[in-house]
């Protein structure tokens, strides 16, 4: 179905300037407007520098007959006559040089602005990601998240904002050039419009149906390709042992074939307007020659006429081509505007809430009427009306059948899950809420069941997220000794500075666990929330760790350790059993 003008400018199909400006801060908006103004300035300079060549050309060929020049050029020629021709030539060279210097400066300024915008948007989306609720985070997939943080702002900046800059500049150039031609001889305008019709028709009638559809399926397939590839690569061992390498390779090649075919189709279609425009250019040029030869106009007039048209075409054709490309890119990447609108965070400056309430942990943690259910409605209440008090210095073992919610409860205590019913009260007076959660989290050390190992050195894995210069090596060494991995690290030639492979592939399961325990201990926490932290250890190491934890509790630390391991019972001061949605003391 052909488009109406309205559907072409429909917001989701073609994001307008105001829609884009709304995504920017006030400062960015001003900068964008400043950049547009400079781009228009450069465009005007371009037009000016091209149009002054022609009178000069005319004047230099035959200064005596300049009075017979077409009226349009006469005033410029009169001005030229009053100046020496050497000055004129030098003046023109200088104008071009200045124009080019100005263009380079403008390009640099614009790229700088676009880069800043990209970084700001990426940062705001990344911030928002860290503000996701745990349950929403569990629904995300990493390929989609990468795309949102990295690719979407990049595409928005390069294919929407930058395309708008090009569009505005080129529209100014085209309008100016066409006006000059029309002023010179209005008939050219009609020829021009008639010849441009095929491109306009091609553009509006075929684009949405062919290019936009292909574009969309290409975009939708990209994250799928990434997921398939990531799965294949991380299944290295299983793929080899079960001899399923071909399965993963073929899956990847199959989906890649679809995307590359789509890409080829896209590129072919995208190149068509250029080709059509070029053909039109030649037709126009041939038309001019025929006109020149068949009309009985003054030879000089014809020469100027051809010169002017050639100059104009030289500048108009690439501009028209860029206008079409910019329009198609703005359309193709219209989706980035709505994705950004949904994913930009308003608080890019700082995560730490400076008005956060302080939390002094001196006596106890109390769970009062605590209930929780995952948002997924197919699941029933997981924790129901839990009432329990844990005193400072307790070593609590959290036991219970698999799937009863031990990890969930630890996540609630760690402030990762916040949408529970009931209360968590610290020292009988502070109820954990949005205001106090950060202060509470700064007192915690956490080891999850599958902790993340950074592809970095042992040192940076332990001092997680701390700047290199700020790391206290002595504290790291103390944490390592407590976690019982000092023997292993001492054997490494680079010691703490030894790099660890992706996902800790160069470490054993037990080493990984203890490395993460050292990470939790490095923070010198008041409360340790540990999930199955001994399940990959041999008896000797397990006993060592449990003794260390026991001695930490004697020094006033509080430990809650979720575990199925009967050995833990001998070290824990209290055993809590989570079963049938509730928590009871053993
Ligand atoms: N993000 C989530 N969304 C929905 N359901 C979840 C989510 N995370 C966990 N669950 C469900 O909640 C229940 C409790 O899971 P949890 O990991 O807390 O149990 P657990 O007692 O620690 O188990 P295990 O002893 O096997 O580690 C399980 O049925 C699990 O499927």
Coordinates of C-alpha atoms and ligand atoms in Angstrom, one line a residue:
X1 CA 0.0 0.0 0.0
X2 CA 1.5 3.4 -0.9
X3 CA 2.3 5.7 2.1
X4 CA 0.5 8.8 2.9
X5 CA 2.6 11.8 4.0
X6 CA 1.3 11.2 7.5
X7 CA 2.6 7.6 7.8
X8 CA 6.0 8.6 6.5
X9 CA 6.4 11.0 9.4
X10 CA 4.8 8.7 11.9
X11 CA 6.9 8.7 15.1
X12 CA 8.0 5.1 15.2
X13 CA 8.7 5.1 11.4
X14 CA 10.4 8.4 11.3
X15 CA 11.7 9.9 14.5
X16 CA 11.3 13.7 14.4
X17 CA 13.9 16.2 15.6
X18 CA 11.8 17.1 18.6
X19 CA 11.5 13.5 19.6
X20 CA 15.3 13.2 19.5
X21 CA 15.9 16.5 21.3
X22 CA 13.7 15.2 24.2
X23 CA 16.2 12.5 24.8
X24 CA 19.0 15.0 25.4
X25 CA 19.7 17.1 28.5
X26 CA 19.4 20.9 28.3
X27 CA 23.1 21.3 27.8
X28 CA 23.3 18.6 25.1
X29 CA 20.3 20.2 23.3
X30 CA 22.1 23.6 23.2
X31 CA 25.3 21.8 21.9
X32 CA 23.2 20.0 19.2
X33 CA 21.7 23.3 18.1
X34 CA 25.1 25.0 18.1
X35 CA 26.5 22.1 16.0
X36 CA 23.6 22.3 13.5
X37 CA 24.2 26.1 13.2
X38 CA 27.9 25.5 12.5
X39 CA 27.1 22.8 9.9
X40 CA 24.7 25.2 8.1
X41 CA 27.5 27.8 8.2
X42 CA 29.8 25.4 6.6
X43 CA 27.2 24.5 4.0
X44 CA 26.7 28.1 3.1
X45 CA 30.4 28.6 2.8
X46 CA 30.6 25.6 0.5
X47 CA 27.9 27.1 -1.8
X48 CA 29.5 30.5 -1.7
X49 CA 33.0 29.2 -2.5
X50 CA 31.6 27.2 -5.5
X51 CA 29.5 30.1 -6.9
X52 CA 32.3 32.7 -6.8
X53 CA 34.4 30.6 -9.1
X54 CA 32.0 31.1 -12.0
X55 CA 32.1 35.0 -12.3
X56 CA 35.8 34.8 -11.9
X57 CA 36.0 32.2 -14.7
X58 CA 33.9 34.4 -16.9
X59 CA 35.8 37.6 -16.1
X60 CA 39.2 36.0 -16.6
X61 CA 38.3 34.6 -20.0
X62 CA 37.2 38.0 -21.4
X63 CA 37.3 41.0 -19.1
X64 CA 36.4 43.4 -21.9
X65 CA 33.1 41.8 -22.7
X66 CA 32.0 41.5 -19.1
X67 CA 29.3 44.1 -19.6
X68 CA 27.5 41.6 -21.9
X69 CA 27.5 39.0 -19.1
X70 CA 24.2 37.6 -17.9
X71 CA 22.6 40.0 -15.5
X72 CA 23.1 37.6 -12.6
X73 CA 26.8 37.8 -12.8
X74 CA 27.3 41.4 -13.8
X75 CA 27.4 42.9 -10.4
X76 CA 29.9 40.3 -9.2
X77 CA 32.0 41.0 -12.3
X78 CA 31.9 44.7 -11.8
X79 CA 33.2 44.2 -8.3
X80 CA 36.0 42.0 -9.7
X81 CA 36.9 44.6 -12.2
X82 CA 37.9 47.0 -9.5
X83 CA 40.4 44.4 -8.1
X84 CA 43.6 43.1 -9.7
X85 CA 43.1 39.6 -11.1
X86 CA 46.0 38.2 -9.0
X87 CA 44.3 39.4 -5.9
X88 CA 41.1 37.7 -7.1
X89 CA 42.8 34.4 -7.7
X90 CA 44.6 34.6 -4.3
X91 CA 41.3 35.6 -2.7
X92 CA 39.5 32.6 -4.1
X93 CA 42.3 30.2 -3.1
X94 CA 42.1 31.7 0.4
X95 CA 38.3 31.3 0.5
X96 CA 38.6 27.6 -0.4
X97 CA 41.4 27.1 2.1
X98 CA 39.4 28.8 4.9
X99 CA 36.3 26.9 4.0
X100 CA 38.2 23.6 4.2
X101 CA 39.9 24.5 7.5
X102 CA 36.5 25.6 8.9
X103 CA 35.0 22.3 7.6
X104 CA 37.6 20.2 9.3
X105 CA 37.2 22.1 12.6
X106 CA 33.4 21.7 12.3
X107 CA 33.8 17.9 11.6
X108 CA 36.1 17.5 14.6
X109 CA 33.6 19.5 16.9
X110 CA 30.7 17.5 15.6
X111 CA 32.4 14.1 16.1
X112 CA 33.4 15.2 19.6
X113 CA 29.8 16.1 20.4
X114 CA 28.6 12.7 19.0
X115 CA 31.2 10.8 21.0
X116 CA 30.2 12.5 24.2
X117 CA 26.6 11.8 23.5
X118 CA 27.3 8.1 22.8
X119 CA 29.3 7.8 26.0
X120 CA 26.6 9.6 28.0
X121 CA 23.8 7.4 26.6
X122 CA 25.7 4.2 27.2
X123 CA 26.5 5.2 30.7
X124 CA 22.8 6.0 31.4
X125 CA 21.6 2.7 30.0
X126 CA 24.3 0.8 32.0
X127 CA 23.2 2.7 35.1
X128 CA 19.6 1.7 34.5
X129 CA 20.7 -2.0 34.1
X130 CA 22.1 -1.9 37.6
X131 CA 18.8 -0.6 38.9
X132 CA 16.8 -3.5 37.5
X133 CA 14.9 -5.6 40.0
X134 CA 16.6 -9.0 40.6
X135 CA 13.6 -10.8 39.2
X136 CA 13.7 -8.6 36.0
X137 CA 17.5 -9.1 35.8
X138 CA 16.8 -12.9 35.8
X139 CA 14.6 -12.4 32.7
X140 CA 17.3 -10.5 30.7
X141 CA 19.6 -12.1 28.2
X142 CA 23.1 -10.9 27.9
X143 CA 23.1 -10.5 24.1
X144 CA 20.1 -8.2 24.4
X145 CA 21.7 -6.3 27.3
X146 CA 25.0 -5.8 25.3
X147 CA 23.0 -4.5 22.4
X148 CA 21.1 -2.0 24.6
X149 CA 24.2 -0.7 26.3
X150 CA 26.7 -0.7 23.4
X151 CA 25.0 -1.0 20.0
X152 CA 21.8 0.9 20.4
X153 CA 23.4 4.2 21.5
X154 CA 26.1 3.7 18.8
X155 CA 23.4 3.2 16.1
X156 CA 21.4 6.1 17.4
X157 CA 24.3 8.5 17.4
X158 CA 25.8 7.4 14.1
X159 CA 22.7 6.6 12.1
X160 CA 20.0 9.0 13.5
X161 CA 21.7 12.0 15.0
X162 CA 24.6 12.2 12.6
X163 CA 22.2 11.5 9.7
X164 CA 20.1 14.5 10.8
X165 CA 23.2 16.7 10.8
X166 CA 24.0 15.5 7.2
X167 CA 20.4 15.9 6.2
X168 CA 20.1 19.5 7.4
X169 CA 23.5 20.5 5.9
X170 CA 22.7 18.8 2.6
X171 CA 19.2 20.2 2.3
X172 CA 20.7 23.7 2.8
X173 CA 23.3 23.0 0.1
X174 CA 20.7 21.7 -2.3
X175 CA 18.2 24.4 -1.7
X176 CA 20.9 27.1 -2.2
X177 CA 22.3 25.4 -5.4
X178 CA 18.9 24.9 -6.9
X179 CA 17.9 28.5 -6.1
X180 CA 21.0 29.7 -7.8
X181 CA 20.4 27.6 -10.9
X182 CA 16.7 28.7 -11.0
X183 CA 17.7 32.3 -10.6
X184 CA 20.0 31.8 -13.6
X185 CA 17.5 29.9 -15.7
X186 CA 14.2 28.7 -14.2
X187 CA 13.7 26.0 -16.9
X188 CA 16.5 23.9 -15.3
X189 CA 14.4 23.6 -12.2
X190 CA 11.6 21.8 -14.1
X191 CA 14.1 19.5 -15.9
X192 CA 15.6 18.8 -12.5
X193 CA 12.3 18.0 -10.8
X194 CA 11.2 15.7 -13.7
X195 CA 14.4 13.8 -13.7
X196 CA 14.4 13.4 -9.9
X197 CA 11.0 11.9 -9.9
X198 CA 12.1 8.2 -10.5
X199 CA 14.4 8.4 -7.4
X200 CA 11.7 9.9 -5.2
X201 CA 9.2 7.3 -6.4
X202 CA 11.7 4.5 -5.9
X203 CA 12.5 5.8 -2.5
X204 CA 9.0 6.2 -1.0
X205 CA 7.3 3.2 -2.6
X206 CA 9.9 0.5 -2.4
X207 CA 11.8 1.5 0.7
X208 CA 9.4 0.6 3.5
X209 CA 8.4 -2.6 1.9
X210 CA 11.8 -4.0 1.0
X211 CA 14.5 -2.3 3.0
X212 CA 12.7 -1.7 6.3
X213 CA 11.5 -5.3 6.4
X214 CA 15.0 -6.7 5.6
X215 CA 16.5 -4.2 8.1
X216 CA 14.2 -5.3 10.9
X217 CA 14.8 -9.1 10.4
X218 CA 18.5 -8.4 10.1
X219 CA 18.4 -6.5 13.5
X220 CA 16.3 -9.2 15.1
X221 CA 18.7 -11.9 14.1
X222 CA 21.9 -10.3 15.4
X223 CA 21.3 -11.0 19.1
X224 CA 20.2 -14.6 18.2
X225 CA 23.5 -15.1 16.3
X226 CA 25.3 -13.9 19.4
X227 CA 23.4 -16.2 21.7
X228 CA 24.1 -19.2 19.5
X229 CA 27.8 -18.4 19.3
X230 CA 28.1 -17.8 23.0
X231 CA 26.4 -21.1 23.8
X232 CA 28.6 -23.0 21.4
X233 CA 31.8 -21.5 22.7
X234 CA 30.9 -22.0 26.4
X235 CA 29.9 -25.6 25.6
X236 CA 33.5 -26.4 24.5
X237 CA 34.0 -29.4 26.7
X238 CA 30.5 -30.9 26.3
X239 CA 30.6 -30.3 22.6
X240 CA 33.8 -32.2 22.2
X241 CA 33.0 -35.1 24.6
X242 CA 29.5 -35.6 23.1
X243 CA 31.0 -35.0 19.6
X244 CA 28.4 -32.2 18.9
X245 CA 30.8 -29.7 17.4
X246 CA 29.0 -29.8 14.1
X247 CA 25.7 -29.1 15.7
X248 CA 26.9 -25.8 17.1
X249 CA 28.9 -24.9 14.0
X250 CA 26.0 -25.6 11.7
X251 CA 23.5 -23.8 13.9
X252 CA 25.8 -20.7 13.7
X253 CA 26.5 -21.0 10.0
X254 CA 22.8 -21.4 9.3
X255 CA 21.8 -18.3 11.1
X256 CA 24.8 -16.4 9.8
X257 CA 23.8 -17.3 6.2
X258 CA 20.4 -15.8 6.7
X259 CA 21.9 -12.6 8.1
X260 CA 24.6 -12.2 5.4
X261 CA 21.9 -12.8 2.7
X262 CA 19.8 -10.1 4.3
X263 CA 22.8 -7.8 4.4
X264 CA 23.6 -8.3 0.8
X265 CA 20.0 -7.5 -0.2
X266 CA 20.1 -4.4 2.0
X267 CA 23.4 -3.2 0.5
X268 CA 22.1 -3.8 -3.1
X269 CA 19.0 -1.8 -2.4
X270 CA 20.9 0.9 -0.6
X271 CA 23.1 1.5 -3.6
X272 CA 20.2 1.9 -6.0
X273 CA 19.5 5.6 -5.4
X274 CA 23.1 6.5 -6.1
X275 CA 23.1 4.7 -9.4
X276 CA 19.8 6.2 -10.4
X277 CA 21.0 9.7 -9.4
X278 CA 24.2 9.2 -11.4
X279 CA 22.2 8.3 -14.5
X280 CA 20.0 11.3 -14.0
X281 CA 23.1 13.5 -13.7
X282 CA 24.4 12.3 -17.1
X283 CA 21.0 12.7 -18.7
X284 CA 20.9 16.3 -17.4
X285 CA 24.4 17.0 -18.6
X286 CA 23.6 15.6 -22.1
X287 CA 20.4 17.7 -22.1
X288 CA 22.5 20.8 -21.4
X289 CA 24.9 20.0 -24.3
X290 CA 22.0 19.5 -26.7
X291 CA 20.4 22.8 -25.5
X292 CA 23.7 24.6 -25.9
X293 CA 24.1 23.3 -29.4
X294 CA 20.6 23.7 -30.7
X295 CA 19.7 27.1 -29.1
X296 CA 21.0 30.3 -30.7
X297 CA 22.1 31.8 -27.4
X298 CA 25.4 33.7 -27.0
X299 CA 28.4 31.3 -26.9
X300 CA 29.7 32.9 -23.7
X301 CA 26.3 32.6 -22.0
X302 CA 26.2 28.9 -22.9
X303 CA 29.7 28.4 -21.6
X304 CA 28.8 30.0 -18.3
X305 CA 25.5 28.1 -18.3
X306 CA 27.3 24.8 -18.7
X307 CA 29.9 25.7 -16.2
X308 CA 27.3 26.7 -13.6
X309 CA 25.3 23.6 -14.1
X310 CA 28.3 21.4 -13.9
X311 CA 29.4 23.0 -10.7
X312 CA 25.9 22.8 -9.3
X313 CA 25.6 19.1 -10.2
X314 CA 29.0 18.4 -8.8
X315 CA 27.7 19.5 -5.5
X316 CA 24.0 18.7 -5.7
X317 CA 24.3 15.0 -6.7
X318 CA 26.4 13.9 -3.8
X319 CA 24.1 16.0 -1.5
X320 CA 21.0 14.4 -2.9
X321 CA 22.5 11.1 -2.5
X322 CA 23.4 11.8 1.1
X323 CA 19.9 13.2 1.8
X324 CA 18.4 9.9 0.6
X325 CA 20.9 7.8 2.6
X326 CA 20.3 9.9 5.7
X327 CA 16.5 9.6 5.3
X328 CA 16.8 5.8 4.9
X329 CA 19.2 5.5 7.9
X330 CA 16.9 7.6 10.1
X331 CA 14.0 5.4 9.2
X332 CA 16.0 2.1 9.6
X333 CA 17.2 3.1 13.0
X334 CA 14.0 4.7 14.2
X335 CA 13.7 1.9 16.8
X336 CA 16.8 3.1 18.6
X337 CA 14.8 6.2 19.7
X338 CA 12.1 4.2 21.5
X339 CA 14.7 1.8 22.9
X340 CA 16.6 4.7 24.3
X341 CA 13.5 6.3 25.7
X342 CA 12.7 3.2 27.6
X343 CA 16.2 2.5 28.9
X344 CA 17.8 5.8 29.8
X345 CA 18.5 6.4 33.4
X346 CA 17.9 9.9 34.8
X347 CA 20.6 9.7 37.4
X348 CA 23.9 9.2 35.7
X349 CA 26.1 10.9 38.2
X350 CA 26.4 8.7 41.3
X351 CA 25.1 5.4 42.5
X352 CA 25.7 6.1 46.2
X353 CA 22.8 7.8 47.8
X354 CA 24.4 10.5 49.8
X355 CA 21.2 10.9 52.0
X356 CA 21.3 7.2 52.9
X357 CA 20.5 6.4 56.5
X358 CA 23.4 5.0 58.4
X359 CA 23.1 1.5 59.8
X360 CA 25.0 0.5 63.0
X361 CA 25.0 -3.2 63.3
X362 CA 25.5 -3.9 67.0
X363 CA 23.0 -6.5 68.2
X364 CA 20.7 -8.3 65.8
X365 CA 19.0 -8.9 62.5
X366 CA 15.3 -9.7 62.8
X367 CA 12.9 -10.9 60.1
X368 CA 9.3 -10.0 60.9
X369 CA 6.4 -11.5 59.0
X370 CA 8.6 -11.9 55.9
X371 CA 6.9 -13.4 52.9
X372 CA 8.0 -13.5 49.3
X373 CA 6.8 -14.8 45.9
X374 CA 8.6 -14.5 42.6
X375 CA 6.6 -12.2 40.3
X376 CA 6.0 -15.1 37.9
X377 CA 2.3 -15.8 38.7
X378 CA 2.6 -19.5 38.0
X379 CA 4.7 -19.8 41.2
X380 CA 3.1 -19.9 44.6
X381 CA 4.4 -18.1 47.8
X382 CA 8.0 -19.2 48.3
X383 CA 8.5 -17.8 51.8
X384 CA 5.5 -17.4 54.1
X385 CA 5.4 -15.3 57.3
X386 CA 9.0 -15.9 58.5
X387 CA 9.8 -14.6 62.0
X388 CA 13.3 -15.1 63.2
X389 CA 16.0 -13.1 65.1
X390 CA 19.7 -13.6 64.5
X391 CA 22.1 -12.1 67.0
X392 CA 25.4 -10.5 66.2
X393 CA 28.2 -13.1 66.4
X394 CA 26.0 -16.0 65.5
X395 CA 27.2 -18.7 63.0
X396 CA 23.9 -19.7 61.4
X397 CA 23.6 -22.7 59.2
X398 CA 20.7 -22.4 56.8
X399 CA 19.5 -25.8 55.9
X400 CA 16.6 -27.2 53.9
X401 CA 15.6 -29.2 50.9
X402 CA 16.7 -28.1 47.5
X403 CA 14.5 -25.4 46.0
X404 CA 12.9 -24.2 49.2
X405 CA 14.3 -20.7 49.0
X406 CA 17.7 -20.6 50.8
X407 CA 19.4 -18.6 48.1
X408 CA 16.3 -16.4 47.7
X409 CA 16.4 -15.7 51.5
X410 CA 20.1 -14.8 51.3
X411 CA 19.3 -12.5 48.4
X412 CA 16.6 -10.8 50.4
X413 CA 19.1 -10.3 53.3
X414 CA 21.6 -8.9 50.9
X415 CA 19.1 -6.3 49.6
X416 CA 19.2 -7.8 46.1
X417 CA 15.5 -8.7 46.3
X418 CA 13.6 -5.9 47.8
X419 CA 9.9 -6.6 46.8
X420 CA 9.1 -8.8 49.8
X421 CA 6.3 -8.4 52.3
X422 CA 7.2 -7.9 56.0
X423 CA 10.3 -6.3 57.5
X424 CA 14.0 -6.8 58.2
X425 CA 15.0 -4.9 61.3
X426 CA 18.5 -4.2 62.4
X427 CA 19.3 -3.6 66.1
X428 CA 15.6 -3.4 66.9
X429 CA 15.3 0.1 65.4
X430 CA 16.3 0.4 61.7
X431 CA 13.9 -1.2 59.2
X432 CA 15.8 -1.9 55.9
X433 CA 14.4 0.1 53.1
X434 CA 15.5 2.1 50.0
X435 CA 17.1 4.7 52.3
X436 CA 19.1 2.3 54.4
X437 CA 19.9 -0.5 52.1
X438 CA 23.2 0.9 50.8
X439 CA 24.5 1.4 54.3
X440 CA 23.5 -2.1 55.2
X441 CA 25.2 -3.5 52.0
X442 CA 28.4 -1.8 52.9
X443 CA 28.6 -4.1 56.0
X444 CA 28.1 -7.3 54.0
X445 CA 30.4 -9.9 52.5
X446 CA 28.7 -12.2 50.0
X447 CA 29.6 -15.5 48.2
X448 CA 26.9 -16.8 45.9
X449 CA 26.6 -20.3 44.6
X450 CA 28.1 -19.5 41.2
X451 CA 30.2 -16.4 41.9
X452 CA 31.6 -14.3 39.1
X453 CA 35.3 -14.5 38.4
X454 CA 36.7 -11.6 36.5
X455 CA 39.1 -12.1 33.6
X456 CA 41.8 -10.2 35.5
X457 CA 44.5 -10.9 38.1
X458 CA 43.9 -12.6 41.4
X459 CA 44.5 -9.3 43.1
X460 CA 41.8 -7.6 41.2
X461 CA 39.4 -10.5 41.7
X462 CA 39.8 -10.2 45.5
X463 CA 39.7 -6.4 45.6
X464 CA 36.7 -6.5 43.3
X465 CA 36.0 -3.1 41.7
X466 CA 38.7 -1.3 43.5
X467 CA 41.2 1.0 41.6
X468 CA 44.6 -0.6 41.4
X469 CA 46.3 2.2 43.4
X470 CA 43.7 2.0 46.2
X471 CA 44.1 -1.8 46.8
X472 CA 45.5 -2.7 50.2
X473 CA 47.8 -5.6 49.5
X474 CA 48.2 -6.5 53.1
X475 CA 44.5 -6.8 53.5
X476 CA 44.4 -8.9 50.4
X477 CA 47.0 -11.2 51.9
X478 CA 45.1 -11.5 55.2
X479 CA 41.9 -12.4 53.3
X480 CA 43.8 -15.0 51.3
X481 CA 45.2 -16.6 54.4
X482 CA 41.7 -16.7 56.0
X483 CA 40.2 -18.3 52.9
X484 CA 43.1 -20.8 52.8
X485 CA 44.4 -20.2 49.3
X486 CA 47.7 -18.6 50.2
X487 CA 49.6 -21.9 49.6
X488 CA 48.3 -22.0 46.1
X489 CA 49.0 -18.4 45.3
X490 CA 52.5 -18.6 46.8
X491 CA 53.4 -21.2 44.2
X492 CA 52.5 -18.9 41.3
X493 CA 55.5 -17.0 39.9
X494 CA 53.4 -13.8 39.5
X495 CA 51.7 -14.4 42.8
X496 CA 48.7 -12.0 43.3
X497 CA 49.3 -10.5 39.9
X498 CA 48.7 -13.8 38.1
X499 CA 45.9 -13.4 35.5
X500 CA 42.9 -15.8 35.7
X501 CA 41.2 -17.0 32.5
X502 CA 37.6 -16.2 31.5
X503 CA 35.2 -17.5 34.2
X504 CA 38.2 -18.7 36.3
X505 CA 38.8 -21.5 33.9
X506 CA 42.4 -21.8 35.1
X507 CA 41.3 -22.5 38.7
X508 CA 39.8 -25.5 40.3
X509 CA 36.2 -25.3 41.6
X510 CA 37.5 -25.2 45.2
X511 CA 40.0 -22.5 44.4
X512 CA 37.3 -20.4 42.8
X513 CA 35.1 -20.8 45.8
X514 CA 37.9 -19.7 48.2
X515 CA 39.0 -16.9 46.0
X516 CA 35.4 -15.5 46.3
X517 CA 35.5 -16.1 50.0
X518 CA 38.7 -14.0 50.1
X519 CA 36.9 -11.3 48.1
X520 CA 34.1 -11.2 50.7
X521 CA 36.6 -11.2 53.6
X522 CA 38.7 -8.4 52.0
X523 CA 35.8 -6.0 52.7
X524 CA 36.1 -6.8 56.4
X525 CA 32.3 -7.3 56.6
X526 CA 30.2 -7.4 59.8
X527 CA 27.9 -10.0 58.2
X528 CA 28.9 -12.8 55.8
X529 CA 26.1 -14.3 53.6
X530 CA 27.5 -17.5 52.2
X531 CA 25.8 -19.9 49.8
X532 CA 27.2 -23.4 49.6
X533 CA 30.7 -22.1 50.1
X534 CA 32.3 -25.4 51.1
X535 CA 30.6 -27.8 48.7
X536 CA 33.6 -28.1 46.4
X537 CA 36.2 -28.5 49.1
X538 CA 38.0 -31.6 50.4
X539 CA 37.5 -32.4 54.1
X540 CA 40.8 -30.8 55.1
X541 CA 40.1 -27.5 53.4
X542 CA 36.5 -27.6 54.5
X543 CA 37.4 -28.0 58.1
X544 CA 40.0 -25.2 57.8
X545 CA 37.5 -22.8 56.3
X546 CA 34.8 -23.7 58.9
X547 CA 37.3 -23.1 61.7
X548 CA 38.2 -19.7 60.3
X549 CA 34.6 -18.8 60.0
X550 CA 34.0 -19.9 63.6
X551 CA 36.8 -17.8 64.8
X552 CA 35.5 -14.8 62.9
X553 CA 32.2 -15.2 64.7
X554 CA 34.0 -15.2 68.0
X555 CA 35.4 -11.8 67.0
X556 CA 31.9 -10.5 66.5
X557 CA 31.2 -11.3 62.8
X558 CA 27.8 -12.8 62.0
X559 CA 27.7 -15.6 59.4
X560 CA 24.7 -17.1 57.6
X561 CA 25.8 -20.1 55.6
X562 CA 23.3 -21.9 53.4
X563 CA 24.5 -25.5 53.1
X564 CA 23.4 -29.2 52.8
X565 CA 26.7 -30.3 54.3
X566 CA 26.4 -32.2 57.6
X567 CA 30.0 -31.2 58.6
X568 CA 28.8 -27.5 58.8
X569 CA 26.5 -28.5 61.7
X570 CA 29.4 -29.1 63.9
X571 CA 30.7 -25.6 63.5
X572 CA 27.4 -23.6 63.4
X573 CA 26.1 -22.0 66.6
X574 CA 22.5 -22.1 65.3
X575 CA 20.7 -24.2 62.6
X576 CA 17.7 -22.8 60.8
X577 CA 15.6 -25.1 58.7
X578 CA 13.8 -23.7 55.7
X579 CA 11.0 -26.0 54.7
X580 CA 7.3 -25.7 53.8
X581 CA 7.8 -21.9 53.1
X582 CA 8.8 -21.2 56.7
X583 CA 12.0 -21.0 58.8
X584 CA 12.3 -22.8 62.1
X585 CA 15.1 -23.4 64.6
X586 CA 16.4 -26.9 64.7
Ligands
LIG1 N1 14.5 -15.4 39.4 C1 13.6 -16.3 39.6 N2 12.4 -16.2 39.1 C2 11.4 -17.2 39.4 N3 11.7 -18.2 40.2 C3 12.9 -18.4 40.7 C4 13.9 -17.4 40.5 N4 15.0 -17.8 41.2 C5 14.7 -18.9 41.8 N5 13.4 -19.3 41.6 C6 12.7 -20.4 42.1 O1 12.6 -20.2 43.5 C7 12.7 -21.5 44.2 C8 13.8 -21.4 45.2 O2 15.1 -21.2 44.6 P1 16.4 -21.1 45.5 O3 17.5 -21.0 44.6 O4 16.2 -20.0 46.4 O5 16.4 -22.5 46.3 P2 17.5 -23.1 47.2 O6 16.8 -23.5 48.5 O7 18.6 -22.2 47.4 O8 17.9 -24.4 46.3 P3 19.3 -25.2 46.3 O9 19.4 -25.8 47.7 O10 19.0 -26.2 45.3 O11 20.3 -24.2 46.0 C9 13.0 -22.5 43.1 O12 11.8 -23.2 42.8 C10 13.4 -21.7 41.9 O13 13.0 -22.3 40.7

